mmCIF file of C-alpha atoms and ligand atoms in Angstrom:
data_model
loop_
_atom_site.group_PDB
_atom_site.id
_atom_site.type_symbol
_atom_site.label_atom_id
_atom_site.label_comp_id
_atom_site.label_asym_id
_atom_site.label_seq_id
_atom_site.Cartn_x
_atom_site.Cartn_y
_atom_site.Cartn_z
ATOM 1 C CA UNK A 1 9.176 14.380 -24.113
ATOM 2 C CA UNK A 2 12.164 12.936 -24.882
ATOM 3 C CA UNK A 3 13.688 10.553 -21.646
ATOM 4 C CA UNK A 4 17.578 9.705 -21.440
ATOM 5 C CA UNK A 5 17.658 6.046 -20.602
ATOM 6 C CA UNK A 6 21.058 4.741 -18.390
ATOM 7 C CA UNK A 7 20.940 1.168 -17.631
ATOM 8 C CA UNK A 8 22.547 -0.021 -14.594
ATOM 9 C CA UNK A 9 25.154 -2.596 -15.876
ATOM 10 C CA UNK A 10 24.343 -5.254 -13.173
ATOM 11 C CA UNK A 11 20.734 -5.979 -11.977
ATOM 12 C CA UNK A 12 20.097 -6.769 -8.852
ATOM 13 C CA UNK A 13 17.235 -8.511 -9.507
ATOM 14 C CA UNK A 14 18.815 -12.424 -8.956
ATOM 15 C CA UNK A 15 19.914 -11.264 -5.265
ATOM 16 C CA UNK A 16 15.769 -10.432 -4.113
ATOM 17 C CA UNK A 17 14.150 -13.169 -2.326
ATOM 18 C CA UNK A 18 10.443 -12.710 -3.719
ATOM 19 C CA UNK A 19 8.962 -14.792 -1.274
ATOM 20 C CA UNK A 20 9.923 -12.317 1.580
ATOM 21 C CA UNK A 21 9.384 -8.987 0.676
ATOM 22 C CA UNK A 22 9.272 -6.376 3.794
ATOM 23 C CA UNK A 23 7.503 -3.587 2.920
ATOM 24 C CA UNK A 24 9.790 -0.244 1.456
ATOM 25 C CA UNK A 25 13.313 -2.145 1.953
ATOM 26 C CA UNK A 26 13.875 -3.325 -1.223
ATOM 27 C CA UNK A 27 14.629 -1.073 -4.243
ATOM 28 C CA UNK A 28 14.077 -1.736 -7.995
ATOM 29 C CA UNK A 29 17.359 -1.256 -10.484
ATOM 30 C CA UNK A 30 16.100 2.202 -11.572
ATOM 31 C CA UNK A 31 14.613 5.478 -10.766
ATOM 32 C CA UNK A 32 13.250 8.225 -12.676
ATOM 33 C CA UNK A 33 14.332 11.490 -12.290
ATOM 34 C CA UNK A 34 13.607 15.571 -13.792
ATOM 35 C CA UNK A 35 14.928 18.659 -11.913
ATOM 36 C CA UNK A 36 13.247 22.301 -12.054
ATOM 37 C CA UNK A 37 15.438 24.753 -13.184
ATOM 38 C CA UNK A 38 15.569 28.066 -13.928
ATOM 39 C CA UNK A 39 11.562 27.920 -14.445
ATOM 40 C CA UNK A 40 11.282 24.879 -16.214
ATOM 41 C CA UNK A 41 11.573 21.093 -16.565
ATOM 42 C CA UNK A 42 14.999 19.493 -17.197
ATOM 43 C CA UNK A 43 16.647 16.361 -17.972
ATOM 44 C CA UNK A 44 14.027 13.681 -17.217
ATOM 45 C CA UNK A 45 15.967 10.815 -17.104
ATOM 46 C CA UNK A 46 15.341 6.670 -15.978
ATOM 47 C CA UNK A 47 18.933 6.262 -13.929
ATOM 48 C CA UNK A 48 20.295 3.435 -12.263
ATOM 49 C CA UNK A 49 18.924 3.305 -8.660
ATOM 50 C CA UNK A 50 21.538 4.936 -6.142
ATOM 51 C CA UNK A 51 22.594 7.547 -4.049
ATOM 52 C CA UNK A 52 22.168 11.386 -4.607
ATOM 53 C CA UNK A 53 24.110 13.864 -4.042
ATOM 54 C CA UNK A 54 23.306 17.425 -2.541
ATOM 55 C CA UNK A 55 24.512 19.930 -0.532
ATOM 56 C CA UNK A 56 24.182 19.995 2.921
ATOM 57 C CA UNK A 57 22.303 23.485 2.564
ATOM 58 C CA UNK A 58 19.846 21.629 0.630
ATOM 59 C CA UNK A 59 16.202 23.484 1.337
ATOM 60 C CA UNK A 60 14.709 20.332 1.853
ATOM 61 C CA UNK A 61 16.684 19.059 5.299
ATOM 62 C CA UNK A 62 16.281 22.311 6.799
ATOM 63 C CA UNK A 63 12.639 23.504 6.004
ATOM 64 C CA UNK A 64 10.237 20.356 5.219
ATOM 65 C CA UNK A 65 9.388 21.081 1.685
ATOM 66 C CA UNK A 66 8.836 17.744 0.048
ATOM 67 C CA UNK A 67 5.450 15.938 -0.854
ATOM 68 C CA UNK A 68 5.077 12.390 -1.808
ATOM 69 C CA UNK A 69 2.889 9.969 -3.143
ATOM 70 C CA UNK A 70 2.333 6.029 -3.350
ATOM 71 C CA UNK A 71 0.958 4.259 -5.688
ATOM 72 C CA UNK A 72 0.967 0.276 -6.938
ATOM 73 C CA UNK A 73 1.478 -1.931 -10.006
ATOM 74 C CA UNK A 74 0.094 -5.662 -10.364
ATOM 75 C CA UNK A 75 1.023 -8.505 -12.142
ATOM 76 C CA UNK A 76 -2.058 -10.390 -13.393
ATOM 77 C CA UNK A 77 -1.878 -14.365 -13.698
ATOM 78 C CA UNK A 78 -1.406 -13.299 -17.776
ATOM 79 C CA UNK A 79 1.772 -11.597 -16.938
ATOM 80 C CA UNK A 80 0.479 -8.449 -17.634
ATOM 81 C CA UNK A 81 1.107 -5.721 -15.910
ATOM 82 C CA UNK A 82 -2.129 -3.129 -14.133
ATOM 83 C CA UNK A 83 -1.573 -0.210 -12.624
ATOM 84 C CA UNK A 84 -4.632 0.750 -9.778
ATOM 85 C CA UNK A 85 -5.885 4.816 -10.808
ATOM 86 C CA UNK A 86 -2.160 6.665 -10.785
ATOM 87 C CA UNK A 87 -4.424 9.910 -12.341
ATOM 88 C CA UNK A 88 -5.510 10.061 -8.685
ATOM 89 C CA UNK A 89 -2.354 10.092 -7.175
ATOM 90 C CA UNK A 90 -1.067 12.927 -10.257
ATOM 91 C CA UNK A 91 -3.813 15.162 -8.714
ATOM 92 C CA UNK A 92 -3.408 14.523 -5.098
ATOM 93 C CA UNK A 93 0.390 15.438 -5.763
ATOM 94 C CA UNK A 94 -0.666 18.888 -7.487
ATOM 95 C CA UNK A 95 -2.852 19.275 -4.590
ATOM 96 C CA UNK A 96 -0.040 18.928 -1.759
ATOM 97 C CA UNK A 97 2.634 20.697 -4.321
ATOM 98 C CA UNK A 98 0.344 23.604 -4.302
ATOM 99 C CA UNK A 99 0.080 23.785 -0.445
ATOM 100 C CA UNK A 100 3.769 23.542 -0.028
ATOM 101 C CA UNK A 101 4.297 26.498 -2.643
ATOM 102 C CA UNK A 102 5.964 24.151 -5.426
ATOM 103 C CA UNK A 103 5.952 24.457 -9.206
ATOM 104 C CA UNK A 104 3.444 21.555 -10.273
ATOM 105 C CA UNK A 105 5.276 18.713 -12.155
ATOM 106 C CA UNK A 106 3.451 18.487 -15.496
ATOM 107 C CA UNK A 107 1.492 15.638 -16.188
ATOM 108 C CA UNK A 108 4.028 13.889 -18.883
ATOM 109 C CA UNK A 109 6.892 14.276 -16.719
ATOM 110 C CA UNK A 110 4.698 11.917 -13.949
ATOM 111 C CA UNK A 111 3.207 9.478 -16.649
ATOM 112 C CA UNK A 112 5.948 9.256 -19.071
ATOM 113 C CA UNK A 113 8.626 8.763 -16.627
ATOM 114 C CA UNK A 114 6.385 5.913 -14.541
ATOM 115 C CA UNK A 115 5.464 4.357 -17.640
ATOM 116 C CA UNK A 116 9.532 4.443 -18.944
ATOM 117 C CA UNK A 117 10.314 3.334 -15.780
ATOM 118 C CA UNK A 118 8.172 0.467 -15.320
ATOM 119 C CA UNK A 119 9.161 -0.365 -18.711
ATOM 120 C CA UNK A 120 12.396 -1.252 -17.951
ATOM 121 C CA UNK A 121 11.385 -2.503 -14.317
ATOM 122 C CA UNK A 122 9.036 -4.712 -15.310
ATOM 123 C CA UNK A 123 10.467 -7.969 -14.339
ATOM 124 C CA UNK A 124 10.501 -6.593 -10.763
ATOM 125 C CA UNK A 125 6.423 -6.887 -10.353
ATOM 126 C CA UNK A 126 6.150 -9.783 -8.062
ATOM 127 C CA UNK A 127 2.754 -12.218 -8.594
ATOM 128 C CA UNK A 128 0.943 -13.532 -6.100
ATOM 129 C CA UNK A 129 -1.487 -12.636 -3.415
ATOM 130 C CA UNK A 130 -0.873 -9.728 -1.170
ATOM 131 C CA UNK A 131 2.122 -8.783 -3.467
ATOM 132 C CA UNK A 132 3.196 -5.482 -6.137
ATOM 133 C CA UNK A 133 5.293 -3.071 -6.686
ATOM 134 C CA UNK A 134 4.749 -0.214 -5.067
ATOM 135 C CA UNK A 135 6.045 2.762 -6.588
ATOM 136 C CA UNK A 136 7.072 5.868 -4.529
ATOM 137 C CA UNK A 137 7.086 9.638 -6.204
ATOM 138 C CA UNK A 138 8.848 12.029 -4.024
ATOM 139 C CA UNK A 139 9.119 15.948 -5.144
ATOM 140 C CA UNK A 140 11.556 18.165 -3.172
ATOM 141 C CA UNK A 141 13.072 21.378 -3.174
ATOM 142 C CA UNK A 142 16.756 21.314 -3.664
ATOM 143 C CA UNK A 143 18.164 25.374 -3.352
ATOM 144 C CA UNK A 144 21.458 25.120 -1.947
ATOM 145 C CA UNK A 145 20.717 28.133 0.167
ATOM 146 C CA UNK A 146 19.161 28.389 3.834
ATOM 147 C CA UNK A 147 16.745 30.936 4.524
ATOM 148 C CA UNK A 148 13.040 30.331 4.924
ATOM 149 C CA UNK A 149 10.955 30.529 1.367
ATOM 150 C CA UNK A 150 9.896 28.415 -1.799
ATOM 151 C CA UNK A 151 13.109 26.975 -3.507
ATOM 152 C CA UNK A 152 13.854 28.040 -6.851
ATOM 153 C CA UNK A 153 15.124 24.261 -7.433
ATOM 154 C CA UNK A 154 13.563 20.884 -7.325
ATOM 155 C CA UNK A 155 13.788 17.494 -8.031
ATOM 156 C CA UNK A 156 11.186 15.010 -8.923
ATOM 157 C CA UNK A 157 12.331 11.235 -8.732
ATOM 158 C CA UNK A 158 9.965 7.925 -8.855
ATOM 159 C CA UNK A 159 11.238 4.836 -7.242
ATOM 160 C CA UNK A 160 9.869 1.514 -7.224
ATOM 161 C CA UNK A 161 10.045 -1.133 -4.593
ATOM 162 C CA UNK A 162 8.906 -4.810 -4.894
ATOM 163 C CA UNK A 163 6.324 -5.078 -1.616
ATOM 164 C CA UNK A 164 3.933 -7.722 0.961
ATOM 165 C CA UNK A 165 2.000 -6.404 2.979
ATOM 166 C CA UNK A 166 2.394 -3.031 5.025
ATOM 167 C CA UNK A 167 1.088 -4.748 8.409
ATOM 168 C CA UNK A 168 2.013 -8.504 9.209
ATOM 169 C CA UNK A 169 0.612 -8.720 12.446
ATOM 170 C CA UNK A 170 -3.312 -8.217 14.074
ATOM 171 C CA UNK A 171 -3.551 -4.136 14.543
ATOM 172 C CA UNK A 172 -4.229 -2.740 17.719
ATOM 173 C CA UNK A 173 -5.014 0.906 17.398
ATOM 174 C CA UNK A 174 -5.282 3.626 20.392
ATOM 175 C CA UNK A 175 -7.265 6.569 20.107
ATOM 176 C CA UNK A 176 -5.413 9.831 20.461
ATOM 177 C CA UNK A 177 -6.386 12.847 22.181
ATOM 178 C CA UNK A 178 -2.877 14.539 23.387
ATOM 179 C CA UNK A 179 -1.380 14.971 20.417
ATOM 180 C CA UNK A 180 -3.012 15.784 16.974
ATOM 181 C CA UNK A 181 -1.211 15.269 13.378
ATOM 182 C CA UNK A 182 -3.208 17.849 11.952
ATOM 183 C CA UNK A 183 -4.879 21.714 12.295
ATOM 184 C CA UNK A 184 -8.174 22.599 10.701
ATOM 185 C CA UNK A 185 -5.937 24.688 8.216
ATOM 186 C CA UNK A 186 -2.849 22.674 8.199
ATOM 187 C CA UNK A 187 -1.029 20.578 5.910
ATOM 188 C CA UNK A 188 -3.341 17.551 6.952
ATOM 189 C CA UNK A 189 -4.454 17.161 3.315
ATOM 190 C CA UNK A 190 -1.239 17.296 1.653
ATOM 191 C CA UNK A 191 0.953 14.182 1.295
ATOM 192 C CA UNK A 192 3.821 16.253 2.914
ATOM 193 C CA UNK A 193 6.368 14.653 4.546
ATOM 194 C CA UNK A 194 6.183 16.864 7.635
ATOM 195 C CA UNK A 195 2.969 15.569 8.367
ATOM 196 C CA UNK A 196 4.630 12.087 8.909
ATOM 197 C CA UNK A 197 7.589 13.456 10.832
ATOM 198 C CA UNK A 198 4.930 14.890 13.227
ATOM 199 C CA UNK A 199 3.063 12.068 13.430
ATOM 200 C CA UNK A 200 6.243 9.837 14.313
ATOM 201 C CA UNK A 201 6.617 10.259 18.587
ATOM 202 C CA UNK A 202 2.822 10.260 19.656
ATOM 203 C CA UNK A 203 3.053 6.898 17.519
ATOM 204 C CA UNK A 204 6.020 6.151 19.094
ATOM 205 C CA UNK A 205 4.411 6.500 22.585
ATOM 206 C CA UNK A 206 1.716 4.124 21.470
ATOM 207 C CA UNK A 207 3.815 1.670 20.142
ATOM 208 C CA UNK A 208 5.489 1.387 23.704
ATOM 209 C CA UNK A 209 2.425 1.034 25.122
ATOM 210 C CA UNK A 210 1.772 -2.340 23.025
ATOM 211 C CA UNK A 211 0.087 -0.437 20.329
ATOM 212 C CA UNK A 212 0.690 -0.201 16.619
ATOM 213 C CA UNK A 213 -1.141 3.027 15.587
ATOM 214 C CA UNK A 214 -2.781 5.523 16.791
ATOM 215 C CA UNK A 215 -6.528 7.011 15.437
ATOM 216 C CA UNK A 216 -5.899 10.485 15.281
ATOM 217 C CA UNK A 217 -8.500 12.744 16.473
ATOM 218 C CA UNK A 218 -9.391 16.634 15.275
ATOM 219 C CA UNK A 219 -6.822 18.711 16.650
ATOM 220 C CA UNK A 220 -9.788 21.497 17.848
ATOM 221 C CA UNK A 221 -11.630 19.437 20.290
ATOM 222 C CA UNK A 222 -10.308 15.700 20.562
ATOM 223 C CA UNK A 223 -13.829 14.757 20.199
ATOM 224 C CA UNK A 224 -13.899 13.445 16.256
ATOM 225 C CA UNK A 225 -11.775 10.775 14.787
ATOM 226 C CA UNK A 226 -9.812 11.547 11.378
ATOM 227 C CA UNK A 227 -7.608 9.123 10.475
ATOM 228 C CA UNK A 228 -4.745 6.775 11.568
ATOM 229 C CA UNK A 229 -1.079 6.830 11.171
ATOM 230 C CA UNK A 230 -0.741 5.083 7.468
ATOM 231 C CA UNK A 231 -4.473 5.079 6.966
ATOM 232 C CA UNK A 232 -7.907 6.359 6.085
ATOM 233 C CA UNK A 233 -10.488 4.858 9.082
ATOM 234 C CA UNK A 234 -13.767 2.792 8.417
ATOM 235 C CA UNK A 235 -16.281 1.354 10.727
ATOM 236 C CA UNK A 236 -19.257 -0.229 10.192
ATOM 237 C CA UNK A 237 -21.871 0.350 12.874
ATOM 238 C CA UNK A 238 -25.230 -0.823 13.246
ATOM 239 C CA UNK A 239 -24.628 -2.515 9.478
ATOM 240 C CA UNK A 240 -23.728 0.566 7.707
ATOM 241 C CA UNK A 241 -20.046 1.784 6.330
ATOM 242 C CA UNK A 242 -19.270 4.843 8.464
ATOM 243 C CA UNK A 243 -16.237 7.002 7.628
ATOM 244 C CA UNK A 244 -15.154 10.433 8.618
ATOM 245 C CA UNK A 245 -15.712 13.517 5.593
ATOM 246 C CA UNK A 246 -12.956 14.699 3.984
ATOM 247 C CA UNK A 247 -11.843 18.038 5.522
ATOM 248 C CA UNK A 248 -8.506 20.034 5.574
ATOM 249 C CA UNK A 249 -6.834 18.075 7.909
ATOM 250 C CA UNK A 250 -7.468 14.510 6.123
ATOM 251 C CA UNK A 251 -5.485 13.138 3.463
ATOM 252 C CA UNK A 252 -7.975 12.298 0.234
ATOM 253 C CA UNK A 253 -6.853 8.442 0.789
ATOM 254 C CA UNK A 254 -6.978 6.813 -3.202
ATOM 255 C CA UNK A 255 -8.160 3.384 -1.578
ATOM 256 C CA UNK A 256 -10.724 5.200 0.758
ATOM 257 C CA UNK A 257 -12.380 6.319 -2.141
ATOM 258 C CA UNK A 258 -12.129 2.708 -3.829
ATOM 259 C CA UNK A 259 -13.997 1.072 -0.916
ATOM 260 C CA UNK A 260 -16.921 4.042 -0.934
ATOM 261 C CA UNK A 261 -17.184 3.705 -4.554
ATOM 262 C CA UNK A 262 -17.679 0.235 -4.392
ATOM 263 C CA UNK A 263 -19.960 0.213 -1.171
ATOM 264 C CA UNK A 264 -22.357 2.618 -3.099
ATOM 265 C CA UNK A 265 -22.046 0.465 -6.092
ATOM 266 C CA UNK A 266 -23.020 -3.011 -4.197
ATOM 267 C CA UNK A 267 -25.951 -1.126 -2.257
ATOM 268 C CA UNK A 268 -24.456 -1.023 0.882
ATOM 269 C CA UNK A 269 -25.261 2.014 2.839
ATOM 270 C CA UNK A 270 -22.541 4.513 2.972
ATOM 271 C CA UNK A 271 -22.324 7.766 5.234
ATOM 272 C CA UNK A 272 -19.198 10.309 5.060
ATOM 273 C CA UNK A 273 -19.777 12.194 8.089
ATOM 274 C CA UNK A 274 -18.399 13.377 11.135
ATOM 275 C CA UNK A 275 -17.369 10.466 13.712
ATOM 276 C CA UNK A 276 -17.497 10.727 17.087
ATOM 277 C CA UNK A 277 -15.237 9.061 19.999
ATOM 278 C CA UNK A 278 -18.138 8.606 21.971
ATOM 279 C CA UNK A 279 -19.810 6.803 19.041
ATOM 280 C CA UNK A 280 -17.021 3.982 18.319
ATOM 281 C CA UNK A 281 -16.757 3.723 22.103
ATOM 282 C CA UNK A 282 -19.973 3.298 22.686
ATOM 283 C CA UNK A 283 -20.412 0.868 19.740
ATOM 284 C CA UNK A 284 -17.557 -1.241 20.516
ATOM 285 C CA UNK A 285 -18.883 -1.577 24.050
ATOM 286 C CA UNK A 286 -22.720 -2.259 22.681
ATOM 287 C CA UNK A 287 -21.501 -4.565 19.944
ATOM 288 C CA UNK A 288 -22.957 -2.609 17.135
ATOM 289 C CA UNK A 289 -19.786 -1.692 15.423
ATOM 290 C CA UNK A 290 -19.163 -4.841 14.294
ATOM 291 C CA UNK A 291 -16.140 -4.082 12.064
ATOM 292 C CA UNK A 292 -12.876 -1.229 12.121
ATOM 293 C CA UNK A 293 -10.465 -0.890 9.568
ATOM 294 C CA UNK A 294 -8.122 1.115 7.873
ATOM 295 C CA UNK A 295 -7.382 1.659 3.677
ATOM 296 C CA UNK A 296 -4.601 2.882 2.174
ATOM 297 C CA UNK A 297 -2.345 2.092 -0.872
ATOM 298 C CA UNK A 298 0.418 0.555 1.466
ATOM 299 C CA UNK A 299 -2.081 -1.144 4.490
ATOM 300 C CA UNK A 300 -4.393 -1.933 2.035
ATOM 301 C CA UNK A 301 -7.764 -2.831 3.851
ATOM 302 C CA UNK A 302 -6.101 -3.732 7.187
ATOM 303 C CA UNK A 303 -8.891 -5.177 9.735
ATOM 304 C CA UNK A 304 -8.200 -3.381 13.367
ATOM 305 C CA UNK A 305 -8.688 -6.187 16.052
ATOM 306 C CA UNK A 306 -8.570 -3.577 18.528
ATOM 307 C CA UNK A 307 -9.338 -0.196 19.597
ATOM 308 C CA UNK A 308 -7.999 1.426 22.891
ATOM 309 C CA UNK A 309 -9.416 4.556 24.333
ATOM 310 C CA UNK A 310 -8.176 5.960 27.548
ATOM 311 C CA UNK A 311 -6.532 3.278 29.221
ATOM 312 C CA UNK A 312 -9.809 0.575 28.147
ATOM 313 C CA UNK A 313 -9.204 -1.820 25.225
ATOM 314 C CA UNK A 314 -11.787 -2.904 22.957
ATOM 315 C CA UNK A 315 -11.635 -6.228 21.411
ATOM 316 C CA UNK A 316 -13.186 -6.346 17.884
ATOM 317 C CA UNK A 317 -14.093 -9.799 16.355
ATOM 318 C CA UNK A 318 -11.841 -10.887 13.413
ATOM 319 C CA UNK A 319 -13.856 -10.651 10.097
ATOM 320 C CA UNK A 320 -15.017 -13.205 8.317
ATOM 321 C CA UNK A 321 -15.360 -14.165 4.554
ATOM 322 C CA UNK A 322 -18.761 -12.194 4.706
ATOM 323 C CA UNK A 323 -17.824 -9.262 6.426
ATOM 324 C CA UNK A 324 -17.951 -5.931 4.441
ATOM 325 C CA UNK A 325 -14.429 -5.202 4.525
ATOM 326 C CA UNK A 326 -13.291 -9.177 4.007
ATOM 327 C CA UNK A 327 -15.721 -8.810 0.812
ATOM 328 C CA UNK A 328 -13.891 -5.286 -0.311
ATOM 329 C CA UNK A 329 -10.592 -6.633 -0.074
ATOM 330 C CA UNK A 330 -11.065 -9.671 -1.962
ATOM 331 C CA UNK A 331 -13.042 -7.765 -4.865
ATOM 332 C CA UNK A 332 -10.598 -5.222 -4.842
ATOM 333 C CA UNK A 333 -7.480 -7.429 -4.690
ATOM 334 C CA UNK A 334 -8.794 -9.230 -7.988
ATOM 335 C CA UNK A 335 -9.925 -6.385 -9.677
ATOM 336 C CA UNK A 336 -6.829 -4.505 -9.220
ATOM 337 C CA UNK A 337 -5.171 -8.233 -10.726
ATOM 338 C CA UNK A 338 -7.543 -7.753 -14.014
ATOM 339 C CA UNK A 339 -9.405 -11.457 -12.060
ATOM 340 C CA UNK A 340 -12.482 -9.668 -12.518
ATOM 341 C CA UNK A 341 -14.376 -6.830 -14.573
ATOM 342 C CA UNK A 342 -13.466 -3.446 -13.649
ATOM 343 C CA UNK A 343 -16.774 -1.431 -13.977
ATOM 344 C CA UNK A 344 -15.573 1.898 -12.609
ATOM 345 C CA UNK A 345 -12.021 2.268 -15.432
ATOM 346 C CA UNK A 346 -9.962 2.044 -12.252
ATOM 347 C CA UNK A 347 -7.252 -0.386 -13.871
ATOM 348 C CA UNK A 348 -4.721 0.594 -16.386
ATOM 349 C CA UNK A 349 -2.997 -2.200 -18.752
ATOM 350 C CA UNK A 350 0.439 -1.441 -19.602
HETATM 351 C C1 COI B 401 0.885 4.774 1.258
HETATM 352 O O1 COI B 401 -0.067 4.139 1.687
HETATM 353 O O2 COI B 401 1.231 4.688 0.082
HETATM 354 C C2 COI B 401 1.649 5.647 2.122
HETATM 355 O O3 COI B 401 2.298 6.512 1.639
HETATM 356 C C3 COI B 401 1.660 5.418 3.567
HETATM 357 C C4 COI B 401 3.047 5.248 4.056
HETATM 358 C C5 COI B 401 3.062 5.425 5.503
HETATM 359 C C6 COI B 401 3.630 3.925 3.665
#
């Protein structure tokens, strides 16, 4: 596949401050781009990093139909650069383009334009701990026509954005049972942007009440927990790794999967089950769930410190170097910076 290449004629790369990188704020000198036209694939392109242009008909404002994805690149102490399983996030994006009736972007338009883009981005992978690039896919439809069905156009684009951490501060969570983010036969699954639109006032309403998530529960019967805001959930109760099945309504988190594989592969027992409010509440308030946490490519393995459910907050002691998600993280974080061997192929060396 052949891919135009336009430099931009001034990086911007002098201006970033490395050692302060908010998360999503700070945007690479390019961006890869293809459009769908007429049936096919056109014009994949690595473009300076800037504004677009559309119409304000454009499908995508009116009706929703955009899915993302997010994904990260390391720098290892070598200087090389590793990229943590990006097949995943290919599929997961056919998966949500197929629920949101969208052409699926073929596999060397996604690998050929992150690899041409990183290329010529490279110098914009930070090192150090807790650091990357994260790199942002984004597929919308782009039919300059309002009325309610599948565009005929779309665009594909992959930006890249030098990144810390997602969460800063100690996360206090509160268990949700008003509103739900998604239906047994929803969207849930899909990395569609709706789903985060709908998820942004009950948040909201949390946040005001000194929270900074919320634990979403099934949308059927309020009585199971599925997932938080920017996160798969974890707990480990009574000294095993406890995590709620995938289903409809949960997204197929890349880093969820990480942390089972790697619990089953260190022997520490694993169940993907339903989990029940009344279980974390009654474990917090016993003791036996000893650790909460959520994964995700963004939050990473982000330790909850507290869990609130109907008007009662839970207190959950900080891990510690032993703990089963401290122990994830760190093997994770080095594997992911080539620091040690990667037995499960996760890591890709560009
Ligand atoms: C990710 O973890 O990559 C996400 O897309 C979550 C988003 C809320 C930052």
């Amino acid at each position: 596949m052949g891919i135009s290449i336009l430099r931009t004629p001034q990086s911007r790369l002098q201006q970033v401050d490395f050692n302060h990188l908010p998360f999503g704020r700070i945007f690479s000198d390019h961006m890869f781009q293809a459009d769908y036209e007429g049936g096919s694939w056109v014009n994949p392109r690595v473009l300076p990093y800037g504004p677009l242009s559309m119409m304000p008909s454009t499908a995508v404002i009116h009706y929703g139909q955009s899915v993302f994805e997010g994904m990260k690149v390391y720098r290892a102490k070598s200087g090389e650069l590793l990229l943590f399983r990006p097949e995943e996030n290919f599929k997961r994006m056919q998966n949500s383009s197929v629920r949101l009736c969208m052409p699926l972007v073929p596999r060397e338009i996604f690998m050929d334009g992150l690899l041409a883009l990183l290329k010529l981005d490279a110098d914009w992978v930070p090192s150090g701990d807790g650091k990357s690039l994260y790199i942002r896919p984004v597929y919308f439809a782009t039919d300059p026509v309002i009325g309610v069905h599948p565009s005929d156009l779309y665009t594909f684009l992959i930006m890249t954005s030098p990144t810390g951490p997602y969460y800063t501060s100690e996360l206090k969570v509160r268990i949700e049972k008003t509103y739900s983010r998604a239906s047994r036969s929803g969207t849930g699954y899909a990395k569609a942007a709706g789903n985060y639109a709908g998820a942004l006032y009950p948040t909201q309403l949390a946040q005001q009440a000194g929270y900074n998530q919320v634990i979403w529960t099934d949308a059927a019967t309020n009585t199971k927990v599925e997932e938080s805001g920017t996160m798969n959930l974890m707990f480990v109760i009574d000294g095993v790794l406890v995590t709620p099945s995938l289903s409809p309504s949960k997204l197929a988190g890349i880093t969820r999967d990480s942390v089972i594989e790697l619990a089953r592969y260190w022997g520490f027992p694993v169940q993907e089950r339903d989990v029940f409010v009344t279980e974390v509440v009654d474990g917090l308030r016993s003791g036996k769930l000893t650790e909460a946490f959520g994964t995700g490519t963004a939050a990473n393995i982000a330790p909850i410190s507290l869990i609130c459910h109907e008007g009662e907050d839970f207190r959950i002691p900080a891990p510690t170097a032993d703990s089963f998600s401290m122990k994830a993280l760190t093997f994770l974080d080095a594997l992911k910076r080539g620091e040690v061997d990667d037995p499960f192929g996760w890591v890709i060396r560009l």
